[in-house]
mmCIF file of C-alpha atoms in Angstrom:
data_model
loop_
_atom_site.group_PDB
_atom_site.id
_atom_site.type_symbol
_atom_site.label_atom_id
_atom_site.label_comp_id
_atom_site.label_asym_id
_atom_site.label_seq_id
_atom_site.Cartn_x
_atom_site.Cartn_y
_atom_site.Cartn_z
ATOM 1 C CA MET A 1 -22.801 -11.836 7.355
ATOM 2 C CA THR A 2 -19.621 -12.910 9.019
ATOM 3 C CA TRP A 3 -17.459 -12.448 6.244
ATOM 4 C CA LEU A 4 -18.726 -8.963 5.433
ATOM 5 C CA GLN A 5 -18.046 -7.998 8.925
ATOM 6 C CA ASP A 6 -14.587 -9.379 8.422
ATOM 7 C CA ILE A 7 -14.062 -7.272 5.400
ATOM 8 C CA LEU A 8 -15.440 -4.226 7.176
ATOM 9 C CA PHE A 9 -13.164 -4.719 10.214
ATOM 10 C CA LYS A 10 -10.278 -5.313 7.919
ATOM 11 C CA LEU A 11 -11.021 -2.289 6.019
ATOM 12 C CA ILE A 12 -11.435 0.074 8.844
ATOM 13 C CA GLY A 13 -8.127 -1.174 10.628
ATOM 14 C CA ILE A 14 -6.214 -0.376 7.260
ATOM 15 C CA LEU A 15 -7.697 3.275 7.260
ATOM 16 C CA ALA A 16 -6.776 3.559 11.042
ATOM 17 C CA GLU A 17 -3.101 2.427 10.316
ATOM 18 C CA SER A 18 -2.429 4.445 7.524
ATOM 19 C CA GLY A 19 -5.251 7.526 8.080
ATOM 20 C CA PRO A 20 -2.812 9.819 10.172
ATOM 21 C CA TYR A 21 -0.190 9.397 7.398
ATOM 22 C CA VAL A 22 -2.542 10.138 4.463
ATOM 23 C CA MET A 23 -3.979 13.134 6.138
ATOM 24 C CA LEU A 24 -0.414 14.277 6.609
ATOM 25 C CA GLY A 25 0.297 13.955 3.032
ATOM 26 C CA PHE A 26 -2.861 15.835 1.966
ATOM 27 C CA LEU A 27 -1.796 18.864 4.148
ATOM 28 C CA ILE A 28 1.626 18.507 2.334
ATOM 29 C CA ALA A 29 0.131 18.665 -1.027
ATOM 30 C CA GLY A 30 -2.012 21.566 -0.203
ATOM 31 C CA LEU A 31 1.072 23.453 1.057
ATOM 32 C CA LEU A 32 2.854 22.812 -1.980
ATOM 33 C CA HIS A 33 -0.308 23.669 -3.895
ATOM 34 C CA VAL A 34 -0.576 27.223 -2.821
ATOM 35 C CA LEU A 35 3.309 28.061 -2.805
ATOM 36 C CA LEU A 36 4.440 26.530 -6.348
ATOM 37 C CA PRO A 37 3.921 29.517 -8.815
ATOM 38 C CA VAL A 38 2.711 28.598 -12.302
ATOM 39 C CA SER A 39 5.544 30.277 -14.114
ATOM 40 C CA LEU A 40 7.714 26.926 -13.343
ATOM 41 C CA PHE A 41 5.751 24.941 -15.606
ATOM 42 C CA SER A 42 6.377 27.528 -18.446
ATOM 43 C CA ARG A 43 10.316 27.308 -17.514
ATOM 44 C CA ILE A 44 10.562 23.359 -16.962
ATOM 45 C CA PHE A 45 10.066 21.956 -20.095
ATOM 46 C CA GLY A 46 12.193 22.245 -23.327
ATOM 47 C CA ARG A 47 12.023 20.215 -26.597
ATOM 48 C CA VAL A 48 14.750 17.363 -26.358
ATOM 49 C CA GLY A 49 17.933 16.937 -24.165
ATOM 50 C CA VAL A 50 19.594 16.029 -21.044
ATOM 51 C CA TRP A 51 18.465 19.040 -19.232
ATOM 52 C CA PRO A 52 15.150 19.296 -20.152
ATOM 53 C CA LEU A 53 14.536 15.723 -19.038
ATOM 54 C CA LEU A 54 16.175 15.898 -15.946
ATOM 55 C CA ARG A 55 14.226 19.014 -15.024
ATOM 56 C CA ALA A 56 10.883 17.579 -16.022
ATOM 57 C CA ILE A 57 11.671 14.583 -13.505
ATOM 58 C CA GLY A 58 12.689 16.911 -10.674
ATOM 59 C CA LEU A 59 9.286 19.073 -11.365
ATOM 60 C CA GLY A 60 7.471 15.926 -11.125
ATOM 61 C CA SER A 61 8.951 15.113 -7.435
ATOM 62 C CA LEU A 62 7.765 18.620 -6.462
ATOM 63 C CA ILE A 63 4.255 19.099 -7.517
ATOM 64 C CA PRO A 64 1.252 17.760 -5.718
ATOM 65 C CA ILE A 65 -0.549 15.821 -8.536
ATOM 66 C CA CYS A 66 -2.596 12.658 -8.622
ATOM 67 C CA SER A 67 -2.249 10.212 -11.355
ATOM 68 C CA CYS A 68 -4.728 11.424 -13.591
ATOM 69 C CA GLY A 69 -3.563 14.891 -13.424
ATOM 70 C CA VAL A 70 -0.336 14.012 -15.509
ATOM 71 C CA VAL A 71 -2.465 13.165 -18.926
ATOM 72 C CA PRO A 72 -3.746 16.764 -19.418
ATOM 73 C CA ILE A 73 -0.365 18.542 -18.349
ATOM 74 C CA GLY A 74 1.673 15.968 -20.567
ATOM 75 C CA ILE A 75 -0.490 16.534 -23.365
ATOM 76 C CA GLY A 76 -0.633 20.038 -22.952
ATOM 77 C CA ALA A 77 3.535 20.279 -22.474
ATOM 78 C CA TYR A 78 3.980 18.159 -26.030
ATOM 79 C CA GLN A 79 1.604 20.573 -27.845
ATOM 80 C CA GLY A 80 3.804 23.075 -26.450
ATOM 81 C CA GLY A 81 6.674 22.027 -27.904
ATOM 82 C CA ALA A 82 8.228 19.369 -25.467
ATOM 83 C CA GLY A 83 9.969 16.225 -26.402
ATOM 84 C CA VAL A 84 8.132 13.221 -26.366
ATOM 85 C CA GLY A 85 10.305 11.458 -24.009
ATOM 86 C CA THR A 86 10.415 14.558 -21.840
ATOM 87 C CA VAL A 87 6.943 14.275 -21.492
ATOM 88 C CA LEU A 88 6.606 10.562 -20.616
ATOM 89 C CA ALA A 89 9.592 10.774 -18.221
ATOM 90 C CA PHE A 90 7.312 13.545 -16.345
ATOM 91 C CA MET A 91 4.235 11.390 -16.705
ATOM 92 C CA THR A 92 6.025 8.723 -15.041
ATOM 93 C CA ALA A 93 7.813 10.529 -12.204
ATOM 94 C CA ALA A 94 5.224 12.860 -11.248
ATOM 95 C CA PRO A 95 2.604 10.278 -9.406
ATOM 96 C CA THR A 96 5.352 8.154 -7.591
ATOM 97 C CA LEU A 97 7.718 11.091 -6.440
ATOM 98 C CA SER A 98 5.335 13.409 -5.375
ATOM 99 C CA PRO A 99 6.188 14.605 -1.663
ATOM 100 C CA ALA A 100 2.858 13.415 -0.261
ATOM 101 C CA ALA A 101 3.283 9.767 -1.816
ATOM 102 C CA VAL A 102 6.912 9.614 -0.639
ATOM 103 C CA LEU A 103 5.804 10.568 3.112
ATOM 104 C CA LEU A 104 3.178 8.093 3.129
ATOM 105 C CA SER A 105 5.415 5.195 1.362
ATOM 106 C CA ILE A 106 8.256 6.232 4.192
ATOM 107 C CA LYS A 107 5.531 5.720 7.219
ATOM 108 C CA LEU A 108 4.231 2.616 5.805
ATOM 109 C CA LEU A 109 6.476 0.742 3.570
ATOM 110 C CA GLY A 110 9.569 1.967 5.334
ATOM 111 C CA VAL A 111 12.530 4.307 4.421
ATOM 112 C CA GLU A 112 14.723 1.634 2.735
ATOM 113 C CA LEU A 113 11.812 0.348 0.325
ATOM 114 C CA THR A 114 10.969 3.794 -0.241
ATOM 115 C CA LEU A 115 14.866 4.800 -1.428
ATOM 116 C CA TRP A 116 14.869 1.971 -3.654
ATOM 117 C CA GLN A 117 11.722 2.895 -5.047
ATOM 118 C CA ILE A 118 12.491 6.300 -5.848
ATOM 119 C CA ILE A 119 15.637 5.257 -7.372
ATOM 120 C CA PHE A 120 14.225 2.765 -9.695
ATOM 121 C CA VAL A 121 11.591 5.726 -10.783
ATOM 122 C CA VAL A 122 14.141 8.309 -11.267
ATOM 123 C CA VAL A 123 16.475 6.369 -13.199
ATOM 124 C CA GLY A 124 13.654 4.175 -15.082
ATOM 125 C CA SER A 125 12.135 7.727 -16.165
ATOM 126 C CA PHE A 126 15.388 8.933 -17.491
ATOM 127 C CA VAL A 127 16.067 6.013 -19.565
ATOM 128 C CA LEU A 128 12.489 5.914 -20.909
ATOM 129 C CA GLY A 129 12.815 9.496 -21.595
ATOM 130 C CA MET A 130 15.985 9.585 -23.264
ATOM 131 C CA PHE A 131 14.855 6.603 -25.552
ATOM 132 C CA GLY A 132 11.590 8.382 -26.029
ATOM 133 C CA ASN A 133 13.191 11.479 -27.479
ATOM 134 C CA ARG A 134 15.455 9.422 -29.622
ATOM 135 C CA LEU A 135 12.794 7.360 -31.046
ATOM 136 C CA PHE A 136 10.529 10.124 -31.667
ATOM 137 C CA ARG A 137 12.788 12.906 -32.613
ATOM 138 C CA GLY A 138 11.504 13.164 -36.225
ATOM 139 C CA TYR A 139 8.029 12.721 -34.993
ATOM 140 C CA LEU A 140 8.173 15.891 -33.040
ATOM 141 C CA GLU A 141 9.180 17.887 -35.787
ATOM 142 C CA LYS A 142 6.709 16.495 -37.995
ATOM 143 C CA HIS A 143 3.693 16.478 -35.960
ATOM 144 C CA ASN A 144 4.069 18.991 -33.853
ATOM 145 C CA PRO A 145 6.326 21.768 -35.099
ATOM 146 C CA MET A 146 6.235 24.593 -32.698
ATOM 147 C CA PRO A 147 8.711 27.098 -32.018
ATOM 148 C CA MET A 148 7.984 27.987 -28.485
ATOM 149 C CA LEU A 149 9.211 25.930 -25.656
ATOM 150 C CA VAL A 150 5.763 25.664 -23.783
ATOM 151 C CA GLN A 151 2.838 27.353 -25.154
ATOM 152 C CA LEU A 152 -0.466 25.730 -24.286
ATOM 153 C CA GLU A 153 -2.933 27.753 -26.169
ATOM 154 C CA THR A 154 -3.666 24.764 -28.195
ATOM 155 C CA VAL A 155 -5.015 22.990 -25.271
ATOM 156 C CA PRO A 156 -8.634 23.636 -24.231
ATOM 157 C CA ALA A 157 -9.159 24.898 -21.022
ATOM 158 C CA MET A 158 -10.014 21.997 -19.033
ATOM 159 C CA ARG A 159 -11.677 21.828 -15.236
ATOM 160 C CA SER A 160 -9.275 20.298 -12.580
ATOM 161 C CA CYS A 161 -10.215 16.748 -12.153
ATOM 162 C CA CYS A 162 -10.558 17.609 -8.526
ATOM 163 C CA ALA A 163 -12.276 20.783 -8.985
ATOM 164 C CA SER A 164 -15.476 22.020 -8.045
ATOM 165 C CA ARG A 165 -18.371 23.614 -10.535
ATOM 166 C CA GLU A 166 -17.185 27.122 -9.674
ATOM 167 C CA HIS A 167 -14.303 26.771 -12.060
ATOM 168 C CA GLU A 168 -16.696 25.069 -14.728
ATOM 169 C CA HIS A 169 -16.374 28.121 -17.410
ATOM 170 C CA SER A 170 -13.181 27.761 -19.917
ATOM 171 C CA GLU A 171 -11.095 30.660 -19.700
ATOM 172 C CA PRO A 172 -8.600 31.795 -22.706
ATOM 173 C CA ALA A 173 -5.827 32.652 -20.099
ATOM 174 C CA THR A 174 -5.177 29.492 -18.337
ATOM 175 C CA SER A 175 -5.583 25.773 -18.754
ATOM 176 C CA PRO A 176 -6.126 24.450 -15.369
ATOM 177 C CA ALA A 177 -4.688 20.964 -14.887
ATOM 178 C CA CYS A 178 -5.658 17.912 -12.898
ATOM 179 C CA CYS A 179 -5.725 18.495 -8.865
ATOM 180 C CA GLY A 180 -5.579 22.132 -9.243
ATOM 181 C CA SER A 181 -2.363 22.768 -10.890
ATOM 182 C CA ALA A 182 -2.471 25.186 -13.660
ATOM 183 C CA MET A 183 -0.778 25.636 -16.934
ATOM 184 C CA PRO A 184 0.267 29.203 -18.510
ATOM 185 C CA GLU A 185 -1.019 29.498 -21.679
ATOM 186 C CA GLN A 186 1.618 32.037 -22.534
ATOM 187 C CA SER A 187 5.090 31.118 -23.671
ATOM 188 C CA ALA A 188 7.909 31.135 -21.270
ATOM 189 C CA ALA A 189 8.496 34.946 -21.830
ATOM 190 C CA ALA A 190 5.407 35.367 -20.004
ATOM 191 C CA GLY A 191 6.026 32.861 -16.997
ATOM 192 C CA ASP A 192 6.306 35.451 -14.520
ATOM 193 C CA HIS A 193 2.549 35.246 -13.911
ATOM 194 C CA HIS A 194 1.535 33.371 -10.777
ATOM 195 C CA HIS A 195 -1.711 31.118 -10.107
ATOM 196 C CA SER A 196 -3.907 32.809 -7.834
ATOM 197 C CA ALA A 197 -3.432 30.018 -5.558
ATOM 198 C CA ALA A 198 0.142 31.144 -4.887
ATOM 199 C CA ALA A 199 -0.769 34.985 -4.156
ATOM 200 C CA GLY A 200 -2.308 36.517 -1.434
ATOM 201 C CA SER A 201 -2.059 37.031 2.415
ATOM 202 C CA LEU A 202 -1.131 34.238 4.492
ATOM 203 C CA HIS A 203 -4.775 33.800 5.600
ATOM 204 C CA GLN A 204 -6.175 33.731 2.166
ATOM 205 C CA ARG A 205 -3.386 30.975 1.140
ATOM 206 C CA LEU A 206 -4.369 28.991 4.421
ATOM 207 C CA GLY A 207 -7.964 29.258 3.492
ATOM 208 C CA ARG A 208 -7.396 27.955 -0.128
ATOM 209 C CA MET A 209 -5.037 25.270 1.143
ATOM 210 C CA ILE A 210 -7.663 24.222 3.361
ATOM 211 C CA HIS A 211 -10.556 24.217 0.713
ATOM 212 C CA TRP A 212 -8.403 22.282 -1.750
ATOM 213 C CA VAL A 213 -7.390 19.664 0.531
ATOM 214 C CA PHE A 214 -10.903 19.035 2.100
ATOM 215 C CA TRP A 215 -12.962 19.664 -0.959
ATOM 216 C CA ASP A 216 -11.161 19.106 -3.998
ATOM 217 C CA PHE A 217 -8.072 17.097 -3.917
ATOM 218 C CA GLY A 218 -8.762 15.063 -0.707
ATOM 219 C CA PRO A 219 -12.145 13.578 -1.710
ATOM 220 C CA SER A 220 -10.857 12.873 -5.170
ATOM 221 C CA VAL A 221 -8.353 10.661 -4.183
ATOM 222 C CA SER A 222 -9.925 9.249 -1.092
ATOM 223 C CA LEU A 223 -12.595 7.818 -3.079
ATOM 224 C CA ASP A 224 -10.000 6.079 -5.209
ATOM 225 C CA MET A 225 -8.663 5.136 -2.086
ATOM 226 C CA LEU A 226 -11.690 3.400 -0.912
ATOM 227 C CA VAL A 227 -12.141 1.185 -4.006
ATOM 228 C CA GLY A 228 -8.686 -0.129 -3.714
ATOM 229 C CA LEU A 229 -8.764 -0.737 -0.200
ATOM 230 C CA ILE A 230 -11.884 -2.676 -0.374
ATOM 231 C CA PHE A 231 -10.783 -4.630 -2.969
ATOM 232 C CA ALA A 232 -7.460 -5.402 -0.678
ATOM 233 C CA ALA A 233 -9.465 -6.105 2.178
ATOM 234 C CA THR A 234 -12.085 -8.741 0.340
ATOM 235 C CA VAL A 235 -8.920 -10.408 -0.944
ATOM 236 C CA LEU A 236 -7.277 -10.449 2.392
ATOM 237 C CA THR A 237 -10.316 -11.756 4.169
ATOM 238 C CA LEU A 238 -11.461 -14.405 1.606
ATOM 239 C CA VAL A 239 -8.029 -15.478 0.082
ATOM 240 C CA PRO A 240 -6.270 -17.826 2.457
ATOM 241 C CA THR A 241 -2.669 -16.233 3.083
ATOM 242 C CA ASP A 242 -0.815 -19.154 1.983
ATOM 243 C CA TRP A 243 -2.347 -18.365 -1.495
ATOM 244 C CA ILE A 244 -1.374 -14.492 -1.347
ATOM 245 C CA VAL A 245 2.263 -15.656 -0.328
ATOM 246 C CA LEU A 246 2.239 -17.968 -3.363
ATOM 247 C CA LEU A 247 0.613 -15.908 -6.132
ATOM 248 C CA THR A 248 2.491 -12.592 -5.072
ATOM 249 C CA GLY A 249 5.525 -13.703 -2.652
ATOM 250 C CA SER A 250 7.161 -16.391 -4.946
ATOM 251 C CA ARG A 251 9.547 -13.466 -6.217
ATOM 252 C CA THR A 252 9.177 -14.816 -9.817
ATOM 253 C CA VAL A 253 8.498 -12.584 -13.192
ATOM 254 C CA TRP A 254 5.245 -14.471 -13.395
ATOM 255 C CA SER A 255 4.156 -13.250 -9.821
ATOM 256 C CA LEU A 256 5.470 -9.596 -10.806
ATOM 257 C CA LEU A 257 3.342 -9.752 -14.265
ATOM 258 C CA LEU A 258 0.200 -10.810 -12.068
ATOM 259 C CA VAL A 259 0.513 -8.091 -9.559
ATOM 260 C CA ILE A 260 0.330 -5.580 -12.401
ATOM 261 C CA LEU A 261 -2.381 -7.383 -14.229
ATOM 262 C CA VAL A 262 -4.314 -7.133 -11.426
ATOM 263 C CA ALA A 263 -3.704 -3.459 -10.632
ATOM 264 C CA LEU A 264 -4.919 -2.621 -14.365
ATOM 265 C CA PRO A 265 -8.851 -2.734 -13.762
ATOM 266 C CA VAL A 266 -8.286 -1.253 -10.213
ATOM 267 C CA TYR A 267 -7.568 2.493 -10.874
ATOM 268 C CA THR A 268 -5.930 3.822 -8.005
ATOM 269 C CA CYS A 269 -3.696 7.087 -7.863
ATOM 270 C CA SER A 270 -0.133 6.760 -6.086
ATOM 271 C CA MET A 271 -1.292 7.579 -2.729
ATOM 272 C CA ALA A 272 -4.296 5.388 -2.924
ATOM 273 C CA ALA A 273 -2.078 2.484 -4.026
ATOM 274 C CA ILE A 274 0.322 2.511 -1.178
ATOM 275 C CA PRO A 275 -2.092 1.509 1.736
ATOM 276 C CA VAL A 276 -3.410 -1.181 -0.369
ATOM 277 C CA VAL A 277 0.422 -2.355 -1.100
ATOM 278 C CA PHE A 278 1.278 -2.214 2.484
ATOM 279 C CA SER A 279 -1.821 -4.394 3.394
ATOM 280 C CA PHE A 280 -0.760 -7.252 1.128
ATOM 281 C CA MET A 281 2.763 -6.965 2.201
ATOM 282 C CA MET A 282 1.721 -7.869 5.329
ATOM 283 C CA ALA A 283 0.113 -10.861 3.874
ATOM 284 C CA GLY A 284 3.178 -12.097 2.244
ATOM 285 C CA MET A 285 3.556 -9.914 -0.996
ATOM 286 C CA SER A 286 7.308 -9.759 -1.648
ATOM 287 C CA PRO A 287 8.874 -6.186 -1.840
ATOM 288 C CA GLY A 288 9.717 -6.337 -5.468
ATOM 289 C CA ALA A 289 6.279 -7.098 -6.043
ATOM 290 C CA ALA A 290 4.983 -4.039 -4.165
ATOM 291 C CA VAL A 291 7.579 -1.679 -5.913
ATOM 292 C CA ALA A 292 6.329 -3.115 -9.405
ATOM 293 C CA PHE A 293 2.560 -2.360 -8.425
ATOM 294 C CA ILE A 294 3.272 1.115 -7.191
ATOM 295 C CA ILE A 295 5.391 1.929 -10.462
ATOM 296 C CA ALA A 296 2.967 0.462 -12.726
ATOM 297 C CA GLY A 297 -0.026 0.348 -11.487
ATOM 298 C CA PRO A 298 -1.496 3.783 -11.121
ATOM 299 C CA ALA A 299 -0.097 4.998 -14.476
ATOM 300 C CA THR A 300 -1.283 1.940 -16.582
ATOM 301 C CA ASN A 301 -5.350 2.416 -16.451
ATOM 302 C CA PHE A 302 -6.755 2.194 -20.045
ATOM 303 C CA GLY A 303 -8.702 5.655 -20.069
ATOM 304 C CA GLU A 304 -5.400 7.531 -19.701
ATOM 305 C CA MET A 305 -3.764 5.221 -22.296
ATOM 306 C CA ASN A 306 -6.432 5.895 -24.664
ATOM 307 C CA ALA A 307 -6.221 9.819 -24.368
ATOM 308 C CA LEU A 308 -2.410 9.520 -24.565
ATOM 309 C CA ARG A 309 -2.910 7.481 -27.860
ATOM 310 C CA ALA A 310 -5.417 10.142 -29.182
ATOM 311 C CA GLN A 311 -3.283 13.045 -28.410
ATOM 312 C CA ILE A 312 0.222 12.105 -29.125
ATOM 313 C CA GLY A 313 0.129 8.687 -31.064
ATOM 314 C CA TRP A 314 -0.848 5.146 -30.790
ATOM 315 C CA LYS A 315 3.165 4.430 -31.228
ATOM 316 C CA THR A 316 3.750 6.916 -28.396
ATOM 317 C CA ALA A 317 1.469 5.185 -26.072
ATOM 318 C CA THR A 318 2.341 1.840 -26.911
ATOM 319 C CA TYR A 319 6.055 2.684 -26.094
ATOM 320 C CA TYR A 320 5.321 4.237 -22.721
ATOM 321 C CA PHE A 321 2.807 1.542 -21.671
ATOM 322 C CA VAL A 322 5.607 -1.151 -22.600
ATOM 323 C CA ALA A 323 8.305 0.928 -21.129
ATOM 324 C CA LEU A 324 6.311 1.192 -17.756
ATOM 325 C CA LEU A 325 5.995 -2.429 -17.682
ATOM 326 C CA VAL A 326 9.572 -3.263 -18.440
ATOM 327 C CA ILE A 327 10.746 -0.812 -15.687
ATOM 328 C CA ALA A 328 8.344 -2.301 -12.981
ATOM 329 C CA VAL A 329 9.120 -5.749 -13.893
ATOM 330 C CA GLY A 330 12.960 -4.875 -13.954
ATOM 331 C CA ALA A 331 12.629 -2.853 -10.519
ATOM 332 C CA GLY A 332 10.686 -5.930 -8.975
ATOM 333 C CA PHE A 333 12.986 -8.490 -10.060
ATOM 334 C CA LEU A 334 16.186 -6.632 -9.422
ATOM 335 C CA LEU A 335 15.135 -5.721 -5.907
ATOM 336 C CA ASP A 336 13.856 -9.521 -4.951
ATOM 337 C CA HIS A 337 16.898 -11.330 -6.105
ATOM 338 C CA LEU A 338 19.917 -8.767 -6.262
ATOM 339 C CA ILE A 339 19.403 -6.182 -3.839
ATOM 340 C CA LEU A 340 17.534 -6.999 -0.779
ATOM 341 C CA PRO A 341 19.406 -10.530 -0.690
ATOM 342 C CA ALA A 342 22.585 -8.557 -0.176
ATOM 343 C CA LEU A 343 21.467 -6.198 2.648
ATOM 344 C CA PRO A 344 20.430 -6.932 6.059
ATOM 345 C CA GLU A 345 17.569 -9.145 6.943
ATOM 346 C CA THR A 346 15.860 -6.264 8.758
ATOM 347 C CA ILE A 347 15.777 -4.372 5.479
ATOM 348 C CA THR A 348 13.716 -7.178 3.624
ATOM 349 C CA SER A 349 10.759 -6.664 5.867
ATOM 350 C CA PRO A 350 9.365 -2.878 5.069
ATOM 351 C CA GLY A 351 6.330 -2.007 6.845
ATOM 352 C CA MET A 352 7.283 -3.612 9.993
ATOM 353 C CA HIS A 353 8.127 -0.168 11.208
ATOM 354 C CA VAL A 354 4.525 0.610 11.615
ATOM 355 C CA HIS A 355 3.761 -2.353 13.626
ATOM 356 C CA ALA A 356 6.843 -1.920 16.001
ATOM 357 C CA SER A 357 6.124 1.409 16.753
ATOM 358 C CA HIS A 358 2.566 2.314 17.559
ATOM 359 C CA GLY A 359 3.407 6.317 17.844
ATOM 360 C CA VAL A 360 0.197 7.430 16.403
ATOM 361 C CA GLN A 361 -2.130 7.993 19.140
ATOM 362 C CA SER A 362 -5.820 6.130 18.829
ATOM 363 C CA TRP A 363 -7.654 9.586 18.991
ATOM 364 C CA LEU A 364 -5.468 11.082 15.948
ATOM 365 C CA ALA A 365 -6.153 7.597 13.970
ATOM 366 C CA TRP A 366 -9.587 7.940 14.477
ATOM 367 C CA ALA A 367 -9.952 11.374 13.746
ATOM 368 C CA SER A 368 -8.203 10.877 10.334
ATOM 369 C CA VAL A 369 -10.684 7.698 9.606
ATOM 370 C CA ALA A 370 -13.570 10.220 10.156
ATOM 371 C CA CYS A 371 -12.031 13.087 7.843
ATOM 372 C CA LEU A 372 -11.157 10.252 5.174
ATOM 373 C CA VAL A 373 -14.647 8.695 5.430
ATOM 374 C CA GLY A 374 -16.132 12.465 5.154
ATOM 375 C CA MET A 375 -14.381 13.215 2.149
ATOM 376 C CA MET A 376 -15.320 9.711 0.684
ATOM 377 C CA LEU A 377 -18.861 10.684 1.360
ATOM 378 C CA ILE A 378 -18.434 14.068 -0.266
ATOM 379 C CA GLU A 379 -16.674 12.456 -3.478
ATOM 380 C CA THR A 380 -19.697 9.526 -3.544
ATOM 381 C CA GLN A 381 -22.475 12.419 -3.804
ATOM 382 C CA ARG A 382 -20.325 13.983 -6.565
ATOM 383 C CA ARG A 383 -19.833 10.897 -8.688
ATOM 384 C CA VAL A 384 -22.856 8.731 -8.084
ATOM 385 C CA LEU A 385 -25.714 10.912 -6.607
ATOM 386 C CA ARG A 386 -24.636 14.207 -8.472
ATOM 387 C CA ILE A 387 -26.623 16.527 -6.373
ATOM 388 C CA PRO A 388 -26.376 19.906 -8.309
ATOM 389 C CA TRP A 389 -24.387 21.770 -5.945
ATOM 390 C CA PHE A 390 -22.062 19.088 -5.677
ATOM 391 C CA ARG A 391 -21.417 18.608 -9.473
ATOM 392 C CA TRP A 392 -18.087 17.503 -10.369
ATOM 393 C CA LYS A 393 -16.354 15.828 -13.272
ATOM 394 C CA SER A 394 -13.011 13.831 -13.004
ATOM 395 C CA CYS A 395 -10.117 14.758 -15.463
ATOM 396 C CA SER A 396 -10.891 11.648 -17.509
ATOM 397 C CA GLU A 397 -14.317 13.401 -18.204
ATOM 398 C CA ASN A 398 -12.571 16.719 -19.246
ATOM 399 C CA ILE A 399 -10.510 14.990 -21.878
ATOM 400 C CA PRO A 400 -12.978 13.568 -24.633
ATOM 401 C CA GLU A 401 -11.056 10.249 -25.448
ATOM 402 C CA MET A 402 -11.016 9.371 -21.993
ATOM 403 C CA SER A 403 -14.620 9.770 -21.264
ATOM 404 C CA HIS A 404 -15.349 7.610 -24.541
ATOM 405 C CA ALA A 405 -12.817 5.162 -23.189
ATOM 406 C CA ARG A 406 -14.658 4.834 -19.926
ATOM 407 C CA GLU A 407 -18.190 4.604 -21.873
ATOM 408 C CA ARG A 408 -16.448 1.712 -24.093
ATOM 409 C CA LEU A 409 -15.143 -0.194 -20.964
#
């Protein structure tokens, strides 16, 4: 039983270290959720071109969305006439560049590593989108010849992947996206309509924000985080540190591919992946491997890839998967071999800022742990126990192809 206790203590330690920053990220995500108008979606996506591509990447850096949420939004935008490359660029940038994920990365991994991560994601998303628009230019006109910029009436209304049962019924007016974001069914001309979350008095907005954070978004992300952290705590407890350094700290292409391979079956959203990466970096993982994990890990789970294949095509899904791997491996290799060796020694040890300054009060850390554990229990009841008044479906269950893929897996 000693090793089980060691795993538990390691898990609690990671939660206490990252908990306050995770909760702060949740609150920022909730604030953006109630402030961003839904009409922003209808104006952001064009068919092809540089500006629609840049706008899609910019939107991805603003919206609070988990990794599973980019699939229904991306498919809806594509069916509304957006370019294939533009959609893929948005799906690459959105989970990693969300304000909550960036804030958590700054606190745990350091400003410098987070800055390079953002640069690689922005540049990689843009290049991926440009090549995608060129490769699939004829494919868009042939398979999706829609005249309007963004018109999502072809997308069946889906419940939020983080939403409760009160929104279960389908509505013809809107198609709620993952994690509470919503997509307008009308075209851009009717885009001055706002989501109910972005309207109302200050008191109403605050109530909606708290409900969304602690009942919808937070529990879903927290449980995904728990799965990844249990995996990390188990590895850190049972695998000797020398092995971790050898496998993930050797700064080779093979170590980068190994990190991505490990991330494939362990689905985590971006916010959940950052504490996992932080714990591995403390054991010797190279910064390049950490960035590769954050870029590729949350976006390459099999269910979402299968949904993309079914809705847009296997060629697009294959291109997206391969391009993500190239971006992740390229970013990790450049960071380890060209960028960090040329920078001061202090920058090569991101994450040490957390250990160097224990500014987080112990009571705040343990209060954050209590909130996270409570949200994990809520989501466990929804997914496992399935108590009727806790009924909930993930976004993968909202997309039939993803449900079938999960059953096959």
